[in-house]
Amino acid sequence: TPVIIARLGIDGYGTWTILFTVCSYVDMFNMSFGFAYNKFAAEYDRKKDYETLSSLLSAGILVVGAVAALALSAVWIWTRPILIFLEVPDRFLADSATALALVSLCLLLRMSFGNVFYVLSGLQRLDLQHKLSIFASIIEFVVSVAMLAMDYGLLALAYGHCAGQFLSTVAAWFLCKR
């Protein structure tokens, strides 16, 4: 937070917070599916029925991903009016629109392919889930700080977030296959 405020000011930090708030309304939909993944992953793991678990995960990717894509499409279509309504400062409007699109894409990734994190939890591998969260945070921090230093502004935070989410999701899939 101090690095962001030093580079972007209070308005930039507030704008970044608003972008996450907009996306969090869509993310609330994913919570109930996450609990279902936990339950079914534990159940099918107990039965050693990994084929059904894989089918369940595929169906979830399709259904949750489609619903998330629809909800986020509304956000993408009305990005500028939403940002103006939320009183994003004019100097951040262009970068905010791009950053919101990037954060939304990361949310779509997390709500579809990222459901593998809930499967890890259901498989009683909270240790791996926590390590992946730490890994994502470190990647996000390093990329964001480096890009802030290179004057990418608000987009530095979006690119950092995307890098952390993408790499941790790929790692989660690799670990789940193991």
PDB file of C-alpha atoms in Angstrom:
ATOM      1  CA  THR A   1       0.000   0.000   0.000  1.00  0.00           C
ATOM      2  CA  PRO A   2       2.713   2.590   0.813  1.00  0.00           C
ATOM      3  CA  VAL A   3       4.438   1.914  -2.529  1.00  0.00           C
ATOM      4  CA  ILE A   4       1.161   2.290  -4.440  1.00  0.00           C
ATOM      5  CA  ILE A   5       0.269   5.510  -2.647  1.00  0.00           C
ATOM      6  CA  ALA A   6       3.795   6.878  -3.183  1.00  0.00           C
ATOM      7  CA  ARG A   7       3.620   6.181  -6.945  1.00  0.00           C
ATOM      8  CA  LEU A   8      -0.089   6.758  -7.702  1.00  0.00           C
ATOM      9  CA  GLY A   9      -1.322   8.917  -4.832  1.00  0.00           C
ATOM     10  CA  ILE A  10      -4.476   8.450  -2.794  1.00  0.00           C
ATOM     11  CA  ASP A  11      -6.668   8.817  -5.899  1.00  0.00           C
ATOM     12  CA  GLY A  12      -4.771   6.045  -7.691  1.00  0.00           C
ATOM     13  CA  TYR A  13      -4.980   3.751  -4.689  1.00  0.00           C
ATOM     14  CA  GLY A  14      -8.696   4.482  -4.336  1.00  0.00           C
ATOM     15  CA  THR A  15      -9.244   3.805  -8.029  1.00  0.00           C
ATOM     16  CA  TRP A  16      -7.476   0.445  -7.750  1.00  0.00           C
ATOM     17  CA  THR A  17      -9.682  -0.430  -4.769  1.00  0.00           C
ATOM     18  CA  ILE A  18     -12.818   0.489  -6.723  1.00  0.00           C
ATOM     19  CA  LEU A  19     -11.827  -1.842  -9.570  1.00  0.00           C
ATOM     20  CA  PHE A  20     -11.612  -4.763  -7.166  1.00  0.00           C
ATOM     21  CA  THR A  21     -14.907  -3.804  -5.534  1.00  0.00           C
ATOM     22  CA  VAL A  22     -16.709  -3.898  -8.884  1.00  0.00           C
ATOM     23  CA  CYS A  23     -15.314  -7.365  -9.609  1.00  0.00           C
ATOM     24  CA  SER A  24     -16.019  -8.653  -6.103  1.00  0.00           C
ATOM     25  CA  TYR A  25     -19.767  -8.414  -6.738  1.00  0.00           C
ATOM     26  CA  VAL A  26     -19.369 -10.925  -9.558  1.00  0.00           C
ATOM     27  CA  ASP A  27     -17.028 -13.059  -7.440  1.00  0.00           C
ATOM     28  CA  MET A  28     -19.666 -13.472  -4.709  1.00  0.00           C
ATOM     29  CA  PHE A  29     -21.483 -15.818  -7.085  1.00  0.00           C
ATOM     30  CA  ASN A  30     -18.499 -18.185  -7.028  1.00  0.00           C
ATOM     31  CA  MET A  31     -18.527 -18.758  -3.275  1.00  0.00           C
ATOM     32  CA  SER A  32     -21.338 -21.331  -3.256  1.00  0.00           C
ATOM     33  CA  PHE A  33     -19.701 -23.245  -6.081  1.00  0.00           C
ATOM     34  CA  GLY A  34     -16.438 -23.277  -4.164  1.00  0.00           C
ATOM     35  CA  PHE A  35     -18.074 -25.012  -1.218  1.00  0.00           C
ATOM     36  CA  ALA A  36     -19.633 -27.541  -3.607  1.00  0.00           C
ATOM     37  CA  TYR A  37     -16.216 -28.258  -5.123  1.00  0.00           C
ATOM     38  CA  ASN A  38     -14.791 -28.804  -1.637  1.00  0.00           C
ATOM     39  CA  LYS A  39     -17.534 -31.263  -0.750  1.00  0.00           C
ATOM     40  CA  PHE A  40     -17.524 -33.233  -3.997  1.00  0.00           C
ATOM     41  CA  ALA A  41     -13.738 -33.340  -4.246  1.00  0.00           C
ATOM     42  CA  ALA A  42     -13.566 -34.850  -0.757  1.00  0.00           C
ATOM     43  CA  GLU A  43     -16.367 -37.296  -1.535  1.00  0.00           C
ATOM     44  CA  TYR A  44     -14.965 -38.520  -4.859  1.00  0.00           C
ATOM     45  CA  ASP A  45     -11.435 -38.664  -3.453  1.00  0.00           C
ATOM     46  CA  ARG A  46     -12.693 -40.919  -0.663  1.00  0.00           C
ATOM     47  CA  LYS A  47     -14.255 -43.187  -3.318  1.00  0.00           C
ATOM     48  CA  LYS A  48     -11.137 -42.886  -5.528  1.00  0.00           C
ATOM     49  CA  ASP A  49     -13.499 -41.850  -8.343  1.00  0.00           C
ATOM     50  CA  TYR A  50     -11.279 -39.309 -10.063  1.00  0.00           C
ATOM     51  CA  GLU A  51     -13.056 -39.645 -13.399  1.00  0.00           C
ATOM     52  CA  THR A  52     -16.305 -38.305 -11.914  1.00  0.00           C
ATOM     53  CA  LEU A  53     -14.356 -35.595 -10.100  1.00  0.00           C
ATOM     54  CA  SER A  54     -12.775 -34.577 -13.398  1.00  0.00           C
ATOM     55  CA  SER A  55     -16.206 -34.483 -15.064  1.00  0.00           C
ATOM     56  CA  LEU A  56     -17.563 -32.361 -12.231  1.00  0.00           C
ATOM     57  CA  LEU A  57     -14.678 -29.933 -12.568  1.00  0.00           C
ATOM     58  CA  SER A  58     -15.212 -29.702 -16.337  1.00  0.00           C
ATOM     59  CA  ALA A  59     -18.922 -29.022 -15.902  1.00  0.00           C
ATOM     60  CA  GLY A  60     -18.157 -26.377 -13.287  1.00  0.00           C
ATOM     61  CA  ILE A  61     -15.669 -24.669 -15.578  1.00  0.00           C
ATOM     62  CA  LEU A  62     -18.311 -24.505 -18.269  1.00  0.00           C
ATOM     63  CA  VAL A  63     -21.258 -23.388 -16.118  1.00  0.00           C
ATOM     64  CA  VAL A  64     -19.501 -21.005 -13.736  1.00  0.00           C
ATOM     65  CA  GLY A  65     -17.284 -19.672 -16.507  1.00  0.00           C
ATOM     66  CA  ALA A  66     -20.319 -18.954 -18.716  1.00  0.00           C
ATOM     67  CA  VAL A  67     -22.205 -17.163 -15.929  1.00  0.00           C
ATOM     68  CA  ALA A  68     -19.099 -15.173 -15.001  1.00  0.00           C
ATOM     69  CA  ALA A  69     -18.521 -14.257 -18.647  1.00  0.00           C
ATOM     70  CA  LEU A  70     -22.098 -12.984 -18.919  1.00  0.00           C
ATOM     71  CA  ALA A  71     -21.853 -10.923 -15.747  1.00  0.00           C
ATOM     72  CA  LEU A  72     -18.447  -9.550 -16.672  1.00  0.00           C
ATOM     73  CA  SER A  73     -19.659  -8.748 -20.194  1.00  0.00           C
ATOM     74  CA  ALA A  74     -22.071  -6.290 -18.634  1.00  0.00           C
ATOM     75  CA  VAL A  75     -19.177  -4.734 -16.746  1.00  0.00           C
ATOM     76  CA  TRP A  76     -17.089  -4.542 -19.952  1.00  0.00           C
ATOM     77  CA  ILE A  77     -19.938  -2.989 -21.955  1.00  0.00           C
ATOM     78  CA  TRP A  78     -20.614  -0.317 -19.352  1.00  0.00           C
ATOM     79  CA  THR A  79     -17.052   0.180 -18.111  1.00  0.00           C
ATOM     80  CA  ARG A  80     -16.820   3.902 -18.773  1.00  0.00           C
ATOM     81  CA  PRO A  81     -20.258   4.797 -17.320  1.00  0.00           C
ATOM     82  CA  ILE A  82     -19.504   2.637 -14.269  1.00  0.00           C
ATOM     83  CA  LEU A  83     -16.154   4.337 -13.719  1.00  0.00           C
ATOM     84  CA  ILE A  84     -17.683   7.795 -14.161  1.00  0.00           C
ATOM     85  CA  PHE A  85     -20.534   6.921 -11.778  1.00  0.00           C
ATOM     86  CA  LEU A  86     -17.980   5.757  -9.206  1.00  0.00           C
ATOM     87  CA  GLU A  87     -16.212   9.121  -9.636  1.00  0.00           C
ATOM     88  CA  VAL A  88     -12.904   7.771 -10.862  1.00  0.00           C
ATOM     89  CA  PRO A  89     -10.674  10.819 -11.487  1.00  0.00           C
ATOM     90  CA  ASP A  90     -10.401  11.807 -15.151  1.00  0.00           C
ATOM     91  CA  ARG A  91      -6.658  11.214 -15.235  1.00  0.00           C
ATOM     92  CA  PHE A  92      -7.242   7.539 -14.336  1.00  0.00           C
ATOM     93  CA  LEU A  93     -10.213   6.819 -16.632  1.00  0.00           C
ATOM     94  CA  ALA A  94      -8.319   5.345 -19.591  1.00  0.00           C
ATOM     95  CA  ASP A  95      -5.990   3.208 -17.488  1.00  0.00           C
ATOM     96  CA  SER A  96      -8.884   2.216 -15.219  1.00  0.00           C
ATOM     97  CA  ALA A  97     -10.877   0.869 -18.157  1.00  0.00           C
ATOM     98  CA  THR A  98      -7.944  -1.273 -19.274  1.00  0.00           C
ATOM     99  CA  ALA A  99      -7.135  -2.336 -15.711  1.00  0.00           C
ATOM    100  CA  LEU A 100     -10.768  -3.277 -15.075  1.00  0.00           C
ATOM    101  CA  ALA A 101     -10.766  -5.414 -18.210  1.00  0.00           C
ATOM    102  CA  LEU A 102      -7.575  -7.168 -17.080  1.00  0.00           C
ATOM    103  CA  VAL A 103      -8.829  -7.739 -13.523  1.00  0.00           C
ATOM    104  CA  SER A 104     -12.126  -9.012 -14.944  1.00  0.00           C
ATOM    105  CA  LEU A 105     -10.284 -11.472 -17.178  1.00  0.00           C
ATOM    106  CA  CYS A 106      -8.360 -12.697 -14.134  1.00  0.00           C
ATOM    107  CA  LEU A 107     -11.635 -13.108 -12.278  1.00  0.00           C
ATOM    108  CA  LEU A 108     -13.048 -15.080 -15.199  1.00  0.00           C
ATOM    109  CA  LEU A 109      -9.951 -17.293 -15.108  1.00  0.00           C
ATOM    110  CA  ARG A 110     -10.310 -17.760 -11.358  1.00  0.00           C
ATOM    111  CA  MET A 111     -14.041 -18.531 -11.551  1.00  0.00           C
ATOM    112  CA  SER A 112     -13.573 -21.109 -14.308  1.00  0.00           C
ATOM    113  CA  PHE A 113     -10.203 -22.833 -14.425  1.00  0.00           C
ATOM    114  CA  GLY A 114      -9.300 -21.490 -10.993  1.00  0.00           C
ATOM    115  CA  ASN A 115     -11.929 -23.697  -9.377  1.00  0.00           C
ATOM    116  CA  VAL A 116      -9.133 -26.229  -9.119  1.00  0.00           C
ATOM    117  CA  PHE A 117      -8.111 -24.361  -5.946  1.00  0.00           C
ATOM    118  CA  TYR A 118     -11.330 -25.576  -4.300  1.00  0.00           C
ATOM    119  CA  VAL A 119     -10.587 -29.113  -5.457  1.00  0.00           C
ATOM    120  CA  LEU A 120      -7.214 -28.933  -3.695  1.00  0.00           C
ATOM    121  CA  SER A 121      -9.038 -27.836  -0.574  1.00  0.00           C
ATOM    122  CA  GLY A 122     -11.476 -30.742  -0.856  1.00  0.00           C
ATOM    123  CA  LEU A 123      -8.540 -33.101  -1.278  1.00  0.00           C
ATOM    124  CA  GLN A 124      -7.343 -31.844   2.109  1.00  0.00           C
ATOM    125  CA  ARG A 125      -4.382 -30.078   0.518  1.00  0.00           C
ATOM    126  CA  LEU A 126      -4.853 -26.737   2.196  1.00  0.00           C
ATOM    127  CA  ASP A 127      -1.074 -26.612   2.503  1.00  0.00           C
ATOM    128  CA  LEU A 128      -0.788 -26.466  -1.287  1.00  0.00           C
ATOM    129  CA  GLN A 129      -3.632 -23.981  -1.530  1.00  0.00           C
ATOM    130  CA  HIS A 130      -1.911 -21.653   0.934  1.00  0.00           C
ATOM    131  CA  LYS A 131       1.463 -22.051  -0.783  1.00  0.00           C
ATOM    132  CA  LEU A 132      -0.163 -21.146  -4.099  1.00  0.00           C
ATOM    133  CA  SER A 133      -1.727 -18.046  -2.540  1.00  0.00           C
ATOM    134  CA  ILE A 134       1.662 -16.995  -1.202  1.00  0.00           C
ATOM    135  CA  PHE A 135       3.246 -17.718  -4.581  1.00  0.00           C
ATOM    136  CA  ALA A 136       0.594 -15.587  -6.352  1.00  0.00           C
ATOM    137  CA  SER A 137       1.103 -12.746  -3.868  1.00  0.00           C
ATOM    138  CA  ILE A 138       4.869 -12.754  -4.338  1.00  0.00           C
ATOM    139  CA  ILE A 139       4.561 -12.757  -8.148  1.00  0.00           C
ATOM    140  CA  GLU A 140       1.965  -9.991  -8.001  1.00  0.00           C
ATOM    141  CA  PHE A 141       4.119  -7.918  -5.659  1.00  0.00           C
ATOM    142  CA  VAL A 142       7.339  -8.300  -7.671  1.00  0.00           C
ATOM    143  CA  VAL A 143       5.711  -7.593 -11.048  1.00  0.00           C
ATOM    144  CA  SER A 144       3.646  -4.682  -9.703  1.00  0.00           C
ATOM    145  CA  VAL A 145       6.527  -2.974  -7.911  1.00  0.00           C
ATOM    146  CA  ALA A 146       8.854  -3.419 -10.893  1.00  0.00           C
ATOM    147  CA  MET A 147       6.273  -1.999 -13.283  1.00  0.00           C
ATOM    148  CA  LEU A 148       5.391   0.835 -10.907  1.00  0.00           C
ATOM    149  CA  ALA A 149       9.091   1.729 -10.891  1.00  0.00           C
ATOM    150  CA  MET A 150       8.957   1.799 -14.712  1.00  0.00           C
ATOM    151  CA  ASP A 151       6.008   4.254 -14.534  1.00  0.00           C
ATOM    152  CA  TYR A 152       3.276   1.941 -15.821  1.00  0.00           C
ATOM    153  CA  GLY A 153       0.930   3.549 -13.293  1.00  0.00           C
ATOM    154  CA  LEU A 154      -2.341   1.830 -12.540  1.00  0.00           C
ATOM    155  CA  LEU A 155      -1.697  -0.763 -15.243  1.00  0.00           C
ATOM    156  CA  ALA A 156       1.315  -2.021 -13.282  1.00  0.00           C
ATOM    157  CA  LEU A 157      -1.047  -3.278 -10.589  1.00  0.00           C
ATOM    158  CA  ALA A 158      -3.320  -4.956 -13.133  1.00  0.00           C
ATOM    159  CA  TYR A 159      -0.422  -6.669 -14.913  1.00  0.00           C
ATOM    160  CA  GLY A 160       1.006  -7.817 -11.587  1.00  0.00           C
ATOM    161  CA  HIS A 161      -2.347  -9.202 -10.518  1.00  0.00           C
ATOM    162  CA  CYS A 162      -2.743 -11.037 -13.832  1.00  0.00           C
ATOM    163  CA  ALA A 163       0.733 -12.554 -13.603  1.00  0.00           C
ATOM    164  CA  GLY A 164       0.116 -13.853 -10.081  1.00  0.00           C
ATOM    165  CA  GLN A 165      -3.330 -15.255 -10.890  1.00  0.00           C
ATOM    166  CA  PHE A 166      -2.274 -16.915 -14.129  1.00  0.00           C
ATOM    167  CA  LEU A 167       0.884 -18.533 -12.776  1.00  0.00           C
ATOM    168  CA  SER A 168      -0.781 -19.762  -9.573  1.00  0.00           C
ATOM    169  CA  THR A 169      -3.698 -21.244 -11.548  1.00  0.00           C
ATOM    170  CA  VAL A 170      -1.312 -23.093 -13.874  1.00  0.00           C
ATOM    171  CA  ALA A 171       0.588 -24.379 -10.828  1.00  0.00           C
ATOM    172  CA  ALA A 172      -2.678 -25.462  -9.159  1.00  0.00           C
ATOM    173  CA  TRP A 173      -3.648 -27.505 -12.212  1.00  0.00           C
ATOM    174  CA  PHE A 174      -0.229 -29.138 -12.264  1.00  0.00           C
ATOM    175  CA  LEU A 175      -0.478 -30.000  -8.550  1.00  0.00           C
ATOM    176  CA  CYS A 176      -4.038 -31.280  -8.893  1.00  0.00           C
ATOM    177  CA  LYS A 177      -3.055 -33.614 -11.722  1.00  0.00           C
ATOM    178  CA  ARG A 178      -0.323 -35.051  -9.500  1.00  0.00           C
TER     179      ARG A 178
END
